[in-house]
Short mmCIF file of C-alpha atoms in Angstrom, two decimals:
data_model
loop_
_atom_site.label_atom_id
_atom_site.label_comp_id
_atom_site.label_asym_id
_atom_site.label_seq_id
_atom_site.Cartn_x
_atom_site.Cartn_y
_atom_site.Cartn_z
CA MET A 1 120.94 70.91 -53.64
CA THR A 2 124.13 69.19 -54.80
CA GLU A 3 127.09 70.78 -56.50
CA GLU A 4 126.15 68.91 -59.68
CA ASP A 5 122.64 70.43 -59.56
CA ASN A 6 124.15 73.93 -59.27
CA TRP A 7 126.38 73.21 -62.24
CA ASP A 8 123.38 72.08 -64.32
CA GLU A 9 121.50 75.26 -63.40
CA ASP A 10 124.49 77.37 -64.45
CA LEU A 11 124.67 75.58 -67.78
CA GLU A 12 120.97 76.15 -68.38
CA GLU A 13 121.38 79.85 -67.61
CA ASP A 14 124.43 80.06 -69.87
CA ALA A 15 122.47 78.49 -72.72
CA ALA A 16 119.70 81.02 -72.21
CA ILE A 17 122.16 83.91 -72.27
CA ALA A 18 123.91 82.58 -75.35
CA ASN A 19 120.53 82.28 -77.05
CA LEU A 20 119.75 85.88 -76.19
CA VAL A 21 123.07 87.00 -77.66
CA HIS A 22 122.26 85.05 -80.82
CA GLN A 23 118.83 86.65 -81.01
CA LEU A 24 120.37 90.07 -80.54
CA ASN A 25 122.60 89.51 -83.58
CA ILE A 26 119.73 88.13 -85.67
CA HIS A 27 117.46 91.09 -84.95
CA LYS A 28 120.06 93.76 -85.76
CA GLN A 29 118.63 94.21 -89.25
CA HIS A 30 115.03 94.51 -88.07
CA ILE A 31 115.39 97.24 -85.47
CA GLY A 32 113.66 100.43 -86.56
CA LYS A 33 113.70 103.91 -85.20
CA SER A 34 111.66 104.37 -82.03
CA ASP A 35 108.96 107.02 -82.10
CA ARG A 36 109.83 110.30 -80.46
CA ASN A 37 107.10 111.12 -78.00
CA SER A 38 106.83 114.80 -77.06
CA GLU A 39 103.79 114.73 -74.81
CA VAL A 40 105.88 115.72 -71.78
CA ARG A 41 108.35 118.54 -72.34
CA PRO A 42 111.80 117.40 -71.11
CA LEU A 43 114.62 119.57 -69.79
CA ASN A 44 116.23 119.20 -73.22
CA GLU A 45 114.16 118.82 -76.39
CA ARG A 46 116.93 116.73 -77.99
CA VAL A 47 116.48 113.92 -75.48
CA ASP A 48 114.40 110.98 -76.74
CA PHE A 49 111.89 109.28 -74.46
CA VAL A 50 110.74 105.67 -74.67
CA ALA A 51 107.56 104.08 -73.31
CA LEU A 52 108.26 100.71 -71.71
CA PRO A 53 105.71 97.87 -71.86
CA CYS A 54 104.71 98.67 -68.28
CA GLY A 55 103.65 102.17 -69.36
CA HIS A 56 106.47 104.05 -67.67
CA ARG A 57 108.05 106.65 -69.91
CA MET A 58 111.67 107.71 -69.42
CA PRO A 59 114.70 109.04 -71.33
CA THR A 60 116.30 106.50 -73.66
CA ASP A 61 119.79 107.31 -72.36
CA TYR A 62 118.57 106.49 -68.83
CA VAL A 63 117.18 103.11 -69.90
CA VAL A 64 120.39 102.19 -71.75
CA ALA A 65 122.48 103.29 -68.75
CA TRP A 66 120.41 101.01 -66.49
CA PHE A 67 120.97 98.04 -68.80
CA LYS A 68 124.72 98.71 -68.69
CA CYS A 69 124.57 99.00 -64.91
CA TYR A 70 122.89 95.59 -64.60
CA LEU A 71 125.49 94.02 -66.87
CA LYS A 72 128.24 95.60 -64.80
CA GLN A 73 126.72 93.97 -61.72
CA LYS A 74 126.82 90.62 -63.58
CA LYS A 75 123.04 90.39 -63.66
CA THR A 76 121.26 88.82 -66.61
CA GLU A 77 117.74 90.06 -65.84
CA PHE A 78 116.77 93.69 -66.17
CA SER A 79 113.77 95.47 -64.74
CA CYS A 80 112.11 98.87 -64.92
CA PRO A 81 113.55 101.10 -62.15
CA ARG A 82 110.59 103.50 -61.95
CA PHE A 83 108.81 103.66 -58.59
CA ASN A 84 105.23 102.37 -58.63
CA GLU A 85 103.28 104.63 -56.26
CA VAL A 86 100.27 102.29 -56.16
CA GLN A 87 102.32 99.24 -55.13
CA GLY A 88 104.74 101.29 -53.04
CA LYS A 89 107.85 99.73 -54.62
CA SER A 90 109.93 99.71 -57.79
CA CYS A 91 108.04 98.62 -60.91
CA GLY A 92 110.27 95.61 -61.58
CA LEU A 93 108.96 94.80 -65.09
CA LYS A 94 111.45 92.44 -66.74
CA LEU A 95 112.94 93.45 -70.09
CA SER A 96 114.81 91.18 -72.48
CA TYR A 97 117.65 92.25 -74.74
CA GLN A 98 115.46 91.67 -77.76
CA GLU A 99 112.77 93.97 -76.33
CA LEU A 100 115.38 96.63 -75.64
CA CYS A 101 116.51 96.57 -79.28
CA GLN A 102 112.92 96.82 -80.49
CA LEU A 103 112.21 99.80 -78.23
CA ILE A 104 115.41 101.80 -78.67
CA PRO A 105 117.59 102.32 -81.78
CA LEU A 106 120.91 101.37 -80.21
CA THR A 107 124.12 102.71 -81.68
CA ASP A 108 126.73 100.27 -82.93
CA LYS A 109 128.85 101.11 -79.90
CA GLN A 110 126.01 100.42 -77.45
CA ARG A 111 125.12 97.15 -79.17
CA GLU A 112 128.76 96.06 -79.17
CA PHE A 113 128.98 96.78 -75.43
CA LEU A 114 125.88 94.68 -74.67
CA GLU A 115 126.97 91.74 -76.81
CA GLU A 116 130.52 91.65 -75.48
CA ASN A 117 129.38 91.80 -71.87
CA LEU A 118 126.72 89.15 -72.40
CA ALA A 119 129.34 86.86 -73.86
CA ALA A 120 131.64 87.64 -70.93
CA LEU A 121 128.86 86.74 -68.48
CA VAL A 122 128.51 83.35 -70.13
CA ALA A 123 132.25 82.79 -69.90
CA ARG A 124 132.31 83.77 -66.22
CA ARG A 125 129.69 81.13 -65.45
CA LEU A 126 131.91 78.46 -66.94
CA PHE A 127 135.37 79.77 -66.06
CA ASP A 128 136.89 82.04 -63.42
CA PHE A 129 139.11 84.47 -65.36
CA LYS A 130 140.37 88.06 -65.25
CA ALA A 131 142.64 90.24 -67.35
CA CYS A 132 146.27 90.14 -66.26
CA PRO A 133 147.44 93.63 -65.23
CA GLY A 134 150.78 93.01 -66.93
CA CYS A 135 149.77 91.93 -70.44
CA GLN A 136 145.94 92.27 -70.34
CA SER A 137 145.51 88.68 -71.53
CA HIS A 138 142.77 86.70 -69.78
CA VAL A 139 144.03 84.31 -67.13
CA GLU A 140 141.97 81.49 -65.63
CA ARG A 141 142.11 80.92 -61.89
CA ARG A 142 141.99 77.20 -61.21
CA ASP A 143 141.85 77.45 -57.41
CA ARG A 144 139.05 79.85 -56.40
CA SER A 145 140.39 80.10 -52.86
CA ASN A 146 143.81 81.37 -53.98
CA LEU A 147 144.29 85.08 -54.73
CA CYS A 148 147.86 84.60 -56.01
CA VAL A 149 147.65 83.77 -59.73
CA ASN A 150 150.47 83.08 -62.19
CA CYS A 151 150.44 84.57 -65.72
CA ILE A 152 152.46 82.34 -68.05
CA ILE A 153 152.67 85.05 -70.76
CA CYS A 154 154.24 87.64 -68.44
CA THR A 155 156.42 84.93 -66.91
CA ALA A 156 157.80 84.10 -70.39
CA ASN A 157 158.21 87.76 -71.42
CA LEU A 158 159.88 88.86 -68.19
CA LYS A 159 161.89 85.63 -67.82
CA ARG A 160 160.80 85.34 -64.18
CA ASN A 161 157.74 84.12 -62.34
CA TYR A 162 155.01 86.74 -62.61
CA TYR A 163 152.10 86.59 -60.16
CA PHE A 164 149.27 89.04 -59.71
CA CYS A 165 146.60 89.50 -57.05
CA TRP A 166 143.13 88.35 -58.06
CA SER A 167 141.58 90.90 -55.70
CA CYS A 168 143.35 94.20 -56.51
CA ARG A 169 144.70 93.14 -59.95
CA ARG A 170 148.22 94.38 -59.31
CA GLU A 171 151.50 92.48 -59.41
CA TRP A 172 151.73 90.29 -56.34
CA LYS A 173 153.79 91.57 -53.42
CA GLY A 174 154.83 89.47 -50.48
CA PRO A 175 155.17 85.70 -50.09
CA ALA A 176 153.66 83.83 -53.03
CA ASN A 177 152.35 81.13 -50.71
CA ASN A 178 150.12 83.68 -48.93
CA SER A 179 146.89 83.26 -50.87
CA VAL A 180 144.72 85.37 -48.55
CA GLN A 181 146.09 88.89 -49.10
CA CYS A 182 148.95 90.43 -51.07
CA GLY A 183 151.26 93.16 -49.81
CA ASN A 184 150.01 95.96 -52.08
CA THR A 185 148.91 99.16 -50.38
CA GLY A 186 145.12 99.27 -50.14
CA CYS A 187 144.57 95.61 -51.00
CA GLY A 188 142.32 94.03 -48.42
CA GLN A 189 140.97 97.39 -47.24
CA ARG A 190 137.49 96.09 -47.92
CA ALA A 191 138.09 93.48 -45.22
CA ILE A 192 138.16 96.31 -42.69
CA TYR A 193 134.72 97.52 -43.63
CA PRO A 194 132.33 94.53 -43.48
CA ILE A 195 129.05 95.19 -41.69
CA LYS A 196 129.13 93.73 -38.20
CA ASP A 197 126.50 91.60 -36.44
CA LYS A 198 124.16 94.41 -35.43
CA SER A 199 124.05 95.66 -39.02
CA ASN A 200 123.54 92.40 -40.88
CA ASP A 201 120.10 93.46 -42.09
CA ARG A 202 121.18 96.94 -43.15
CA LYS A 203 121.04 97.74 -46.86
CA ARG A 204 123.13 100.65 -48.11
CA LEU A 205 122.72 102.13 -51.60
CA ALA A 206 124.99 104.47 -53.54
CA LEU A 207 124.25 106.19 -56.85
CA LEU A 208 127.23 106.97 -59.09
CA ILE A 209 126.63 108.97 -62.29
CA ASN A 210 129.66 109.37 -64.54
CA ASN A 211 129.35 111.33 -67.79
CA VAL A 212 132.38 110.52 -69.96
CA GLU A 213 131.40 110.82 -73.63
CA PHE A 214 129.66 114.00 -74.82
CA LYS A 215 128.01 114.99 -78.08
CA ASN A 216 129.38 118.54 -78.24
CA LEU A 217 131.91 118.86 -75.41
CA GLU A 218 135.31 117.26 -74.95
CA ASP A 219 135.17 113.72 -73.57
CA ARG A 220 136.29 113.37 -69.94
CA THR A 221 139.33 111.17 -70.54
CA GLY A 222 140.57 109.62 -67.30
CA ALA A 223 137.12 109.55 -65.67
CA ASP A 224 137.20 105.74 -65.85
CA LYS A 225 139.87 105.76 -63.14
CA ASP A 226 137.65 107.85 -60.85
CA GLU A 227 134.66 105.58 -61.45
CA LEU A 228 136.60 102.43 -60.63
CA SER A 229 138.24 103.94 -57.53
CA MET A 230 134.94 105.22 -56.17
CA GLU A 231 133.16 101.92 -56.83
CA VAL A 232 135.83 99.98 -54.95
CA LEU A 233 135.65 102.39 -52.00
CA LEU A 234 131.85 102.45 -51.75
CA LYS A 235 131.54 98.68 -52.08
CA GLY A 236 134.16 98.33 -49.36
CA LEU A 237 132.07 100.58 -47.13
CA GLY A 238 129.12 98.24 -47.59
CA TYR A 239 127.16 100.11 -50.27
CA THR A 240 125.52 98.52 -53.28
CA VAL A 241 126.63 100.83 -56.07
CA ILE A 242 124.32 101.78 -58.94
CA THR A 243 126.62 103.11 -61.66
CA LEU A 244 124.99 104.95 -64.55
CA ARG A 245 126.99 106.40 -67.45
CA ASP A 246 126.53 109.17 -69.98
CA LEU A 247 123.17 110.68 -69.01
CA SER A 248 121.40 113.77 -70.23
CA ALA A 249 120.07 116.26 -67.69
CA GLN A 250 116.67 114.58 -68.02
CA GLY A 251 118.32 111.20 -67.50
CA MET A 252 120.05 112.43 -64.34
CA LEU A 253 116.76 113.77 -63.02
CA SER A 254 115.05 110.43 -63.66
CA ALA A 255 117.93 108.62 -61.97
CA MET A 256 117.69 110.82 -58.88
CA ARG A 257 113.91 110.48 -58.60
CA ASP A 258 114.00 106.69 -58.94
CA PHE A 259 116.92 106.38 -56.53
CA ALA A 260 115.00 108.40 -53.93
CA GLN A 261 112.14 105.91 -54.08
CA ARG A 262 114.19 102.72 -53.68
CA GLU A 263 112.69 100.56 -50.95
CA GLU A 264 116.15 99.59 -49.69
CA HIS A 265 116.48 103.01 -48.06
CA THR A 266 114.05 102.00 -45.32
CA GLU A 267 116.58 99.38 -44.17
CA SER A 268 119.62 101.62 -44.67
CA ASP A 269 121.39 104.07 -42.40
CA SER A 270 122.71 106.41 -45.12
CA CYS A 271 123.38 106.85 -48.82
CA PHE A 272 126.04 108.20 -51.15
CA VAL A 273 125.38 110.12 -54.37
CA VAL A 274 128.40 110.77 -56.62
CA LEU A 275 128.11 112.85 -59.80
CA MET A 276 131.04 113.32 -62.20
CA SER A 277 130.72 115.42 -65.35
CA HIS A 278 131.50 118.76 -66.95
CA GLY A 279 129.70 121.70 -65.39
CA ASP A 280 129.41 125.43 -64.89
CA ALA A 281 127.87 127.87 -62.43
CA SER A 282 124.35 126.80 -63.38
CA GLY A 283 124.76 123.07 -62.75
CA ILE A 284 126.08 119.74 -64.03
CA SER A 285 126.39 119.08 -67.77
CA GLY A 286 124.38 116.37 -69.48
CA VAL A 287 125.88 114.58 -72.46
CA PHE A 288 124.08 116.91 -74.89
CA ASP A 289 125.43 120.15 -73.38
CA SER A 290 127.30 122.62 -75.61
CA PHE A 291 129.55 125.66 -75.30
CA ASP A 292 127.58 127.30 -78.11
CA SER A 293 125.24 129.84 -76.54
CA GLU A 294 122.77 129.37 -79.41
CA ASP A 295 122.27 125.69 -78.58
CA GLU A 296 119.87 124.61 -75.88
CA GLU A 297 121.68 123.83 -72.66
CA ASP A 298 121.58 120.34 -71.20
CA ILE A 299 122.19 121.26 -67.55
CA PHE A 300 121.12 119.38 -64.45
CA PRO A 301 120.60 121.84 -61.54
CA THR A 302 122.28 120.65 -58.35
CA ASP A 303 119.22 121.77 -56.41
CA GLU A 304 117.42 118.75 -57.84
CA ILE A 305 119.73 116.41 -55.88
CA PHE A 306 118.56 117.92 -52.61
CA ASN A 307 114.94 118.20 -53.78
CA CYS A 308 114.78 114.49 -54.65
CA LEU A 309 116.33 113.33 -51.36
CA ASN A 310 114.74 115.78 -48.95
CA THR A 311 112.28 114.85 -46.19
CA PRO A 312 109.01 115.11 -48.13
CA ASN A 313 110.33 113.35 -51.26
CA CYS A 314 112.44 110.58 -49.74
CA ALA A 315 110.83 109.19 -46.60
CA GLY A 316 113.15 106.17 -46.60
CA LEU A 317 116.18 108.39 -45.87
CA ARG A 318 114.49 110.64 -43.35
CA ASP A 319 116.87 111.44 -40.47
CA LYS A 320 119.67 109.56 -42.25
CA PRO A 321 122.94 111.01 -43.64
CA LYS A 322 122.97 111.68 -47.36
CA ILE A 323 126.53 112.20 -48.59
CA ILE A 324 126.85 114.07 -51.90
CA LEU A 325 130.11 114.21 -53.90
CA ILE A 326 130.25 116.32 -57.08
CA GLN A 327 133.25 116.33 -59.44
CA ALA A 328 132.54 119.10 -61.97
CA CYS A 329 133.71 122.58 -62.91
CA ARG A 330 131.66 125.51 -61.61
CA GLY A 331 133.08 128.17 -63.93
CA ASP A 332 136.17 129.00 -65.97
CA LYS A 333 138.24 130.99 -63.46
CA GLU A 334 141.58 129.80 -62.15
CA GLY A 335 141.49 128.74 -58.52
CA SER A 336 144.96 129.87 -57.41
CA VAL A 337 143.93 133.21 -55.92
CA ASP A 338 143.28 134.37 -52.36
CA VAL A 339 139.58 134.42 -51.57
CA PRO A 340 137.81 135.32 -48.30
CA ASP A 341 136.07 132.61 -46.34
CA ALA A 342 132.33 132.54 -46.83
CA VAL A 343 130.02 132.73 -43.84
CA PRO A 344 127.72 129.68 -43.70
CA ARG A 345 124.10 130.61 -44.21
CA ARG A 346 121.50 128.94 -42.07
CA ASN A 347 117.87 128.94 -42.89
CA ARG A 348 116.30 127.54 -39.78
CA GLY A 349 112.83 127.71 -41.27
CA LYS A 350 113.79 125.17 -43.95
CA GLU A 351 115.87 122.76 -41.92
CA HIS A 352 112.97 120.36 -41.55
CA ARG A 353 112.71 120.02 -45.34
CA GLU A 354 116.40 119.67 -46.10
CA LYS A 355 118.34 118.17 -43.25
CA ASP A 356 120.94 115.47 -42.65
CA PHE A 357 122.84 116.34 -45.84
CA CYS A 358 126.60 116.66 -46.29
CA CYS A 359 127.83 117.76 -49.72
CA LEU A 360 131.45 118.12 -50.87
CA ARG A 361 132.08 119.67 -54.28
CA SER A 362 135.35 119.45 -56.16
CA CYS A 363 135.92 123.20 -56.38
CA THR A 364 134.69 126.58 -55.16
CA PRO A 365 132.05 128.60 -57.10
CA ASP A 366 133.06 129.95 -60.54
CA THR A 367 136.36 127.99 -60.62
CA VAL A 368 137.60 125.02 -62.62
CA SER A 369 138.07 121.44 -61.46
CA TYR A 370 141.11 119.56 -62.75
CA ARG A 371 141.36 116.00 -64.04
CA ASN A 372 144.41 114.02 -65.16
CA GLN A 373 143.78 111.98 -68.31
CA GLU A 374 145.92 109.13 -67.04
CA SER A 375 145.14 108.91 -63.32
CA GLY A 376 141.75 110.64 -62.95
CA SER A 377 140.81 113.68 -60.86
CA HIS A 378 142.63 114.83 -57.73
CA PHE A 379 139.25 115.16 -56.01
CA ILE A 380 138.06 111.57 -56.40
CA GLN A 381 141.47 109.99 -55.98
CA ASP A 382 142.23 111.96 -52.81
CA ILE A 383 138.83 111.12 -51.31
CA VAL A 384 139.45 107.42 -51.93
CA GLU A 385 142.94 107.66 -50.38
CA ILE A 386 141.76 109.57 -47.28
CA PHE A 387 138.77 107.29 -46.74
CA ASN A 388 140.90 104.16 -47.08
CA GLN A 389 143.35 105.49 -44.50
CA HIS A 390 141.03 107.08 -41.94
CA ALA A 391 137.40 105.94 -42.39
CA HIS A 392 137.83 103.33 -39.66
CA GLN A 393 138.22 106.06 -37.02
CA ASP A 394 136.99 109.47 -38.29
CA HIS A 395 133.48 110.81 -38.90
CA ILE A 396 132.50 112.08 -42.35
CA GLU A 397 133.15 115.79 -41.81
CA LYS A 398 136.57 115.10 -40.34
CA LEU A 399 137.36 113.00 -43.40
CA PHE A 400 136.30 115.89 -45.64
CA ARG A 401 138.51 118.29 -43.69
CA LYS A 402 141.49 116.02 -44.30
CA VAL A 403 140.71 116.11 -48.03
CA LEU A 404 140.67 119.93 -47.92
CA LYS A 405 143.97 120.03 -46.01
CA LYS A 406 145.62 117.81 -48.62
CA PHE A 407 144.41 120.09 -51.42
CA LYS A 408 145.77 123.15 -49.60
CA ILE A 409 149.23 121.56 -49.54
CA MET A 410 149.33 119.47 -52.72
CA HIS A 411 146.93 121.17 -55.16
CA PRO A 412 146.81 124.95 -54.46
CA ASP A 413 145.12 125.67 -57.80
CA GLN A 414 141.94 123.94 -56.66
CA MET A 415 140.02 123.83 -53.39
CA PRO A 416 137.05 121.52 -52.68
CA CYS A 417 134.05 123.14 -51.07
CA LYS A 418 131.63 121.73 -48.52
CA GLU A 419 128.08 122.96 -49.15
CA ARG A 420 124.57 122.62 -47.83
CA THR A 421 125.70 120.51 -44.89
CA THR A 422 122.95 120.02 -42.32
CA LEU A 423 124.24 117.09 -40.27
CA SER A 424 123.24 117.61 -36.64
CA LYS A 425 125.31 114.69 -35.38
CA ARG A 426 128.60 112.99 -36.22
CA PHE A 427 128.27 110.31 -38.89
CA PHE A 428 130.72 107.41 -38.78
CA LEU A 429 130.85 105.03 -41.72
CA PHE A 430 131.71 102.22 -39.32
CA PRO A 431 128.95 100.81 -37.08
CA GLY A 432 129.36 101.11 -33.35
CA LEU A 433 131.76 104.07 -33.35
#
C-alpha cells in the first residue's frame, strides 16, 4: 500500500468521524431519558443501568467511562467490554456515538467532552499537534522525527527562542539539534522499558480507576496529575492502560469483573490495578458516596478486587503477579503517631484461592491519605519517581520498600501499607532479570 493510499484512508476515516460529530449535534434535541431498569438490585439504588443492543446490562457511568477511555486511546470504534462466557471472549459489539446518546441521557459536560475529543481526533489525523507547555497554544510539528519543537508565541513573549520536547512536553533542555531525547529528568525513561525479543508476544494490561468528581463529596482536585503520572509509568513498563473515570461502586465492580475476563491475560505475565478515590475503613468511595449517614453509601469493598482476580475467577492471571495500588483514605485519624508493627497473618488453607498478589495502599488502617491540589498525591508521585529510578534493577517488593522509606523520611504524617501480599517469588518488571 502506498503512502497516498494511506492518506486517502485517513481522509475517509476523518470524514466518517466528522459526520458522526455532526450527527451527535443534530440528535441533541431528540435524546430522551433512558428507562431505569431495577430487575437486578445494584450496590447503590441511585445508579442507573442501561441495556446495550447485545443484551448486556451494566451501569451507565461504566459505559460512559469506557467511551471516554476509548477516546483517550485515540480509538474511534467502541465495543461492549462485557465477557461473553459462551464465546469465551469479550463481547465486542460496536456502538456508535449516536447509539450512545439514544441509550444514555448524557449531561452537557459529558456530551461536550465527547464532541471536543472527536474533533481533536479528526485534527490529529490531518495534523501532528500538541499544546505548548509554556502558553498552552497548539503547535504543529512539521517534522515527525524531531522531538525538539519551536513555539513562536513563547519565543515572541519571552524574546528568546523557546523550544519544548514533544515527548515529555517540558521546555527543551540540552542541545537543540539533538532531536532524539531532551535533557529533562525522566524524559526517555520509557526507552529503558521496551519488551525485549523473548517477550515480543507478551500482552500486559493495567486497569486505572480514578474518581475525581463526586455528587456529594468534595472533588479530588489534583488527581489529574496522579492519573497522568501513573499512565506514563505503566505505559513505559509495557502495559496497555485502561483508564476509567468517575465510577460508582457498581461501576467499579463491573470494571473489575470485565477486566478479570480479558483474553489478553493469557498472553501476559502480570497486571496492575490502580484505584484512586475517597474512601474509609469500609472501602473505596464511588461517585455517589456521601458523608450523611442517612444516605445510602456508595462503597466498593476492596475484597472485591481480590475476589475478581483470584484463581477461580481469573484463570488468565493464574500464577502471575497482580499488583494492586490504592490511593484512598481509610479513616479520619491523623497518621503522625507511633503505632506497633502488625504481625502478618497467613491463612495457608486459602493460599490456593488468593495467591500471587502484592497490594500497596496509600495509608495504614483508619488514617487519612493526603493529596496536593497542585501536584497530586505523595503516594502516586513517589511510586512513579521510585519506579523510574530503580525498576530496571529491583523487584516489586524492594521497590515498595523504597517507597515506604521515603515516606518515613519525607512524609511522617502518612505511611503506605503493604497488604495481602502472597508473592512466592521475586517479581521483576524487566524481562530476564
